[in-house]
Amino acid sequence: MSFGELLRIAPGTKPDLAAIDPASTPGFDGDKDAAHDRLKELRHELTSFQERLWAEGRQSLLIVLQALDGGGKDGLIRKVITAFNPQGTRVIGFGVPTEEELRHDYLWRVHAATPGKGRIGVFNRSHYEDVLVVRVNELVPESVWEKRYDQINDFEATLAANDTRIVKVFLHISRDEQRERFQKRIDDPAKHWKWSSGDLETREHWGDYQAAYADALARCSRDHAPWFVVPADHKWYRDLAVAEILVEAAREMDPQWPEAGDDLSSIVIPQ
Ligand code: ADP
């Protein structure tokens, strides 16, 4: 079975997150060094895919990254997403909405940030926050967030129908691993800037977040926009698994070099 098949949430099924071990390494029985070697190969393939995607200029790739605080989104971007040429790639972080964003519907800022033809967009957090933090912190009533799952499915179906391939990844870490990573942030002055007191608040609501994630994954994993749950306690496995999932998507997208506009066979480059 491929990584994608192993880690994908089948449409219409609800994942039992408590039963997925964040320290497990599904589909890989090698060690950390073997994972690094394989990642190098995958990065090469992602680099050449992106060149073809750009040259072809017909399709887009949207990668949605979600995780609890400390889940490793930033590390993943550094280790895997950097395989793509920055000229054709944009990483967009979604934080607390600005006043202007709040004056619009919650998908307004998201739609504006989707990748154009030939481009790759990486959402570091996304419209899913509108059924996660918004639900857990009761920022809007249930009657409002409850309708958003269908709205998100419709929105993503529109993107997919317009040649955007969507890959959604939830980095699944354990409570113990989160504690260790938070502790490192506190112990290491070079990591202090990463610390936010809000991080502890999300830890207090751990159970609510797990429930909100399980609903989002269950209700919004679709053939055209699947969710993947990646066990992420081991950073090396996290990077490897996401790279494998992206390579699978890249192979299916299979962008083609465009034909040359002119007949190049008769061109002679002057001395
Ligand atoms: P990150 O933690 O991803 O590195 P930040 O430190 O900028 O990035 O945190 C972004 C914060 O914005 C998170 O606490 C997240 O819950 C919050 N956020 C994102 N989207 C929304 C939203 N739609 N409504 C409220 N808060 C949001």
Coordinates of C-alpha atoms and ligand atoms in Angstrom, one line a residue:
M1 CA 0.0 0.0 0.0
S2 CA 1.2 3.5 -0.8
F3 CA 1.7 6.2 1.9
G4 CA -1.3 8.0 0.5
E5 CA -3.5 4.9 0.8
L6 CA -2.2 4.2 4.3
L7 CA -2.6 7.7 5.7
R8 CA -5.7 9.0 3.8
I9 CA -9.0 9.3 5.6
A10 CA -11.5 7.5 3.4
P11 CA -14.4 9.8 2.5
G12 CA -17.3 9.3 4.8
T13 CA -15.3 7.6 7.6
K14 CA -14.4 9.2 11.0
P15 CA -10.8 8.7 12.2
D16 CA -10.3 7.6 15.8
L17 CA -7.4 9.8 16.5
A18 CA -6.7 8.3 19.9
A19 CA -6.1 5.0 18.1
I20 CA -3.5 6.4 15.7
D21 CA -0.2 6.3 17.5
P22 CA 1.6 9.6 16.8
A23 CA 5.0 7.8 17.2
S24 CA 4.1 5.1 14.6
T25 CA 5.8 5.0 11.2
P26 CA 3.2 3.4 8.8
G27 CA 4.6 2.2 5.5
F28 CA 8.3 2.6 6.6
D29 CA 10.4 0.1 8.5
G30 CA 13.8 1.8 7.9
D31 CA 15.6 4.0 10.4
K32 CA 16.2 7.8 10.5
D33 CA 19.2 7.7 8.1
A34 CA 17.3 5.6 5.6
A35 CA 14.4 8.1 5.8
H36 CA 16.8 11.0 5.1
D37 CA 18.2 9.2 2.1
R38 CA 14.8 8.5 0.7
L39 CA 13.7 12.1 1.4
K40 CA 16.6 13.4 -0.7
E41 CA 15.3 11.4 -3.7
L42 CA 11.7 12.6 -3.1
R43 CA 12.9 16.2 -3.0
H44 CA 14.6 15.8 -6.4
E45 CA 11.3 14.5 -7.8
L46 CA 9.3 17.3 -6.2
T47 CA 11.8 19.9 -7.7
S48 CA 11.5 18.5 -11.2
F49 CA 7.7 18.2 -10.8
Q50 CA 7.4 21.9 -9.9
E51 CA 9.4 22.9 -13.0
R52 CA 7.0 21.0 -15.2
L53 CA 4.0 22.4 -13.3
W54 CA 5.2 25.9 -13.9
A55 CA 6.1 25.4 -17.5
E56 CA 2.8 23.7 -18.3
G57 CA 0.8 26.5 -16.6
R58 CA -2.5 24.6 -16.5
Q59 CA -2.8 23.2 -13.0
S60 CA -2.3 24.3 -9.4
L61 CA -1.3 22.5 -6.2
L62 CA -2.7 23.5 -2.9
I63 CA -1.2 22.0 0.2
V64 CA -3.1 22.6 3.5
L65 CA -1.2 22.1 6.7
Q66 CA -2.9 21.8 10.0
A67 CA -1.6 20.8 13.4
L68 CA -1.9 21.6 17.1
D69 CA 0.7 24.1 18.4
G70 CA 4.1 22.4 18.3
G71 CA 2.9 20.0 15.6
G72 CA 5.8 20.8 13.3
K73 CA 4.3 22.7 10.4
D74 CA 7.2 25.1 10.3
G75 CA 9.8 22.3 10.3
L76 CA 8.0 20.5 7.6
I77 CA 8.0 23.6 5.4
R78 CA 11.7 23.9 5.9
K79 CA 12.5 20.3 5.2
V80 CA 10.1 19.4 2.4
I81 CA 8.4 22.5 0.9
T82 CA 11.8 24.0 0.2
A83 CA 12.2 21.4 -2.6
F84 CA 10.0 23.7 -4.7
N85 CA 11.4 26.7 -6.4
P86 CA 10.3 29.8 -4.4
Q87 CA 9.5 31.6 -7.6
G88 CA 6.5 29.4 -8.2
T89 CA 5.6 28.7 -4.5
R90 CA 3.8 30.8 -1.9
V91 CA 3.5 29.9 1.8
I92 CA 0.6 31.7 3.4
G93 CA 0.0 31.7 7.2
F94 CA -3.5 32.3 8.5
G95 CA -3.6 34.0 11.8
V96 CA -6.3 35.7 13.8
P97 CA -8.4 37.5 11.2
T98 CA -7.9 41.3 10.8
E99 CA -10.8 43.7 11.1
E100 CA -11.2 43.9 7.4
E101 CA -11.1 40.1 7.1
L102 CA -13.8 39.9 9.8
R103 CA -16.0 42.2 7.7
H104 CA -16.1 39.5 5.0
D105 CA -17.1 35.9 5.0
Y106 CA -14.4 33.6 6.4
L107 CA -13.5 32.1 3.0
W108 CA -12.8 35.6 1.5
R109 CA -9.1 35.7 2.6
V110 CA -8.6 32.1 1.8
H111 CA -9.9 32.2 -1.7
A112 CA -7.8 35.2 -2.5
A113 CA -4.7 33.3 -1.4
T114 CA -5.3 30.2 -3.5
P115 CA -2.5 29.4 -6.1
G116 CA -2.9 30.4 -9.7
K117 CA -2.2 28.1 -12.7
G118 CA 1.3 26.6 -12.6
R119 CA 1.7 27.6 -8.9
I120 CA 1.9 25.9 -5.6
G121 CA 0.2 27.3 -2.5
V122 CA 1.0 26.1 1.0
F123 CA -1.5 27.1 3.7
N124 CA 0.1 27.2 7.1
R125 CA -3.2 26.9 8.9
S126 CA -6.2 27.6 6.8
H127 CA -10.0 27.9 6.5
Y128 CA -10.1 24.8 8.8
E129 CA -9.3 27.2 11.7
D130 CA -12.9 28.3 11.2
V131 CA -14.2 24.9 12.4
L132 CA -11.3 24.4 14.9
V133 CA -10.2 27.3 17.1
V134 CA -13.5 29.1 16.2
R135 CA -15.5 26.1 17.4
V136 CA -13.4 25.3 20.5
N137 CA -13.3 28.9 21.7
E138 CA -16.9 29.5 20.8
L139 CA -16.1 32.5 18.7
V140 CA -19.3 32.0 16.7
P141 CA -22.4 30.0 17.7
E142 CA -22.7 26.3 16.8
S143 CA -25.4 27.2 14.3
V144 CA -22.8 29.1 12.3
W145 CA -19.8 26.8 12.4
E146 CA -22.0 23.7 11.9
K147 CA -22.9 24.9 8.4
R148 CA -19.2 25.5 7.5
Y149 CA -18.3 21.9 6.8
D150 CA -20.6 21.8 3.8
Q151 CA -19.5 25.3 2.7
I152 CA -15.9 24.2 2.9
N153 CA -16.6 21.1 0.8
D154 CA -18.4 23.2 -1.8
F155 CA -15.5 25.7 -1.9
E156 CA -12.9 22.9 -2.3
A157 CA -15.0 21.2 -5.0
T158 CA -15.0 24.5 -6.9
L159 CA -11.2 24.7 -6.7
A160 CA -10.8 21.1 -7.7
A161 CA -13.1 21.5 -10.6
N162 CA -10.9 24.3 -11.8
D163 CA -7.7 22.3 -11.9
T164 CA -6.4 22.8 -8.4
R165 CA -5.1 19.6 -6.8
I166 CA -5.8 19.7 -3.0
V167 CA -3.7 17.8 -0.5
K168 CA -4.6 18.3 3.2
V169 CA -2.3 17.2 5.9
F170 CA -2.9 16.9 9.7
L171 CA 0.3 16.5 11.6
H172 CA -0.7 14.3 14.5
I173 CA 1.4 14.7 17.7
S174 CA 1.0 13.3 21.2
R175 CA 0.4 15.3 24.3
D176 CA 3.8 14.2 25.7
E177 CA 5.6 15.2 22.5
Q178 CA 3.9 18.6 22.6
R179 CA 5.0 19.1 26.2
E180 CA 8.6 18.3 25.3
R181 CA 8.6 20.7 22.4
F182 CA 7.1 23.4 24.5
Q183 CA 9.7 22.8 27.2
K184 CA 12.5 23.2 24.6
R185 CA 11.0 26.5 23.6
I186 CA 11.2 27.7 27.2
D187 CA 14.7 26.3 27.8
D188 CA 16.3 27.6 24.6
P189 CA 16.6 31.4 24.3
A190 CA 16.8 31.0 20.5
K191 CA 13.3 29.4 20.6
H192 CA 11.7 32.0 22.9
W193 CA 10.3 33.9 20.0
K194 CA 8.2 30.8 19.2
W195 CA 6.5 30.9 22.5
S196 CA 3.0 32.3 22.8
S197 CA 0.9 32.1 26.0
G198 CA -2.0 31.0 23.7
D199 CA -0.1 27.7 23.2
L200 CA -0.9 26.6 26.7
E201 CA -4.6 27.5 26.2
T202 CA -4.8 25.1 23.2
R203 CA -3.2 22.4 25.4
E204 CA -5.9 22.9 28.1
H205 CA -8.5 22.2 25.4
W206 CA -6.7 19.2 24.1
G207 CA -9.8 16.9 24.1
D208 CA -12.0 19.6 22.4
Y209 CA -9.4 20.0 19.7
Q210 CA -9.1 16.3 19.1
A211 CA -12.9 16.1 18.7
A212 CA -13.0 19.2 16.4
Y213 CA -10.2 17.7 14.3
A214 CA -11.9 14.3 14.1
D215 CA -15.1 16.0 12.8
A216 CA -13.3 18.2 10.3
L217 CA -11.3 15.2 8.9
A218 CA -14.5 13.0 8.8
R219 CA -16.7 15.6 7.2
C220 CA -14.3 17.2 4.8
S221 CA -12.2 14.3 3.4
R222 CA -13.2 13.9 -0.2
D223 CA -11.8 12.2 -3.3
H224 CA -11.0 15.6 -4.8
A225 CA -9.7 17.0 -1.5
P226 CA -8.5 14.2 0.8
W227 CA -7.2 14.6 4.3
F228 CA -4.1 12.7 5.4
V229 CA -3.3 12.0 9.1
V230 CA 0.5 11.9 9.4
P231 CA 1.9 10.6 12.7
A232 CA 4.3 13.4 13.6
D233 CA 6.1 12.7 16.8
H234 CA 9.1 11.6 14.7
K235 CA 10.1 14.5 12.6
W236 CA 12.0 12.4 10.1
Y237 CA 8.9 10.2 9.5
R238 CA 6.7 13.3 9.3
D239 CA 8.9 14.8 6.5
L240 CA 9.2 11.5 4.7
A241 CA 5.5 10.7 4.8
V242 CA 4.4 14.1 3.6
A243 CA 7.0 14.1 0.8
E244 CA 5.8 10.6 -0.3
I245 CA 2.2 11.9 -0.3
L246 CA 3.2 14.9 -2.4
V247 CA 5.1 12.8 -4.9
E248 CA 2.1 10.6 -5.3
A249 CA -0.1 13.7 -6.0
A250 CA 2.6 15.0 -8.4
R251 CA 2.7 11.8 -10.4
E252 CA -1.0 11.8 -10.8
M253 CA -1.0 15.5 -11.9
D254 CA 1.7 14.6 -14.3
P255 CA 2.3 18.1 -15.8
Q256 CA 3.7 18.1 -19.4
W257 CA 6.4 20.2 -21.0
P258 CA 4.6 22.5 -23.4
E259 CA 5.4 22.2 -27.1
A260 CA 7.9 24.9 -28.4
G261 CA 6.1 27.8 -30.0
D262 CA 8.5 27.9 -33.0
D263 CA 10.1 25.1 -35.0
L264 CA 13.4 25.0 -33.2
S265 CA 15.1 22.6 -35.6
S266 CA 15.8 25.4 -38.1
I267 CA 17.2 27.8 -35.5
V268 CA 20.9 28.5 -35.6
I269 CA 22.5 30.4 -32.7
P270 CA 24.8 33.1 -34.1
Q271 CA 28.4 32.9 -33.1
Ligands
ADP1 P1 1.5 29.5 14.1 O1 1.0 29.1 15.5 O2 0.7 28.7 13.0 O3 3.0 29.4 13.9 P2 0.7 32.1 14.7 O4 1.6 32.1 15.9 O5 0.7 33.4 13.9 O6 1.1 31.0 13.7 O7 -0.7 31.7 15.2 C1 -1.8 31.9 14.5 C2 -3.0 32.0 15.4 O8 -4.1 32.4 14.7 C3 -3.4 30.6 16.0 O9 -3.5 30.7 17.4 C4 -4.7 30.3 15.3 O10 -5.5 29.6 16.1 C5 -5.2 31.7 15.1 N1 -6.2 31.7 14.0 C6 -6.1 31.3 12.7 N2 -7.2 31.4 12.0 C7 -8.1 31.9 12.9 C8 -9.5 32.2 12.8 N3 -10.2 32.1 11.7 N4 -10.1 32.7 13.9 C9 -9.4 32.9 15.1 N5 -8.1 32.6 15.2 C10 -7.5 32.1 14.2

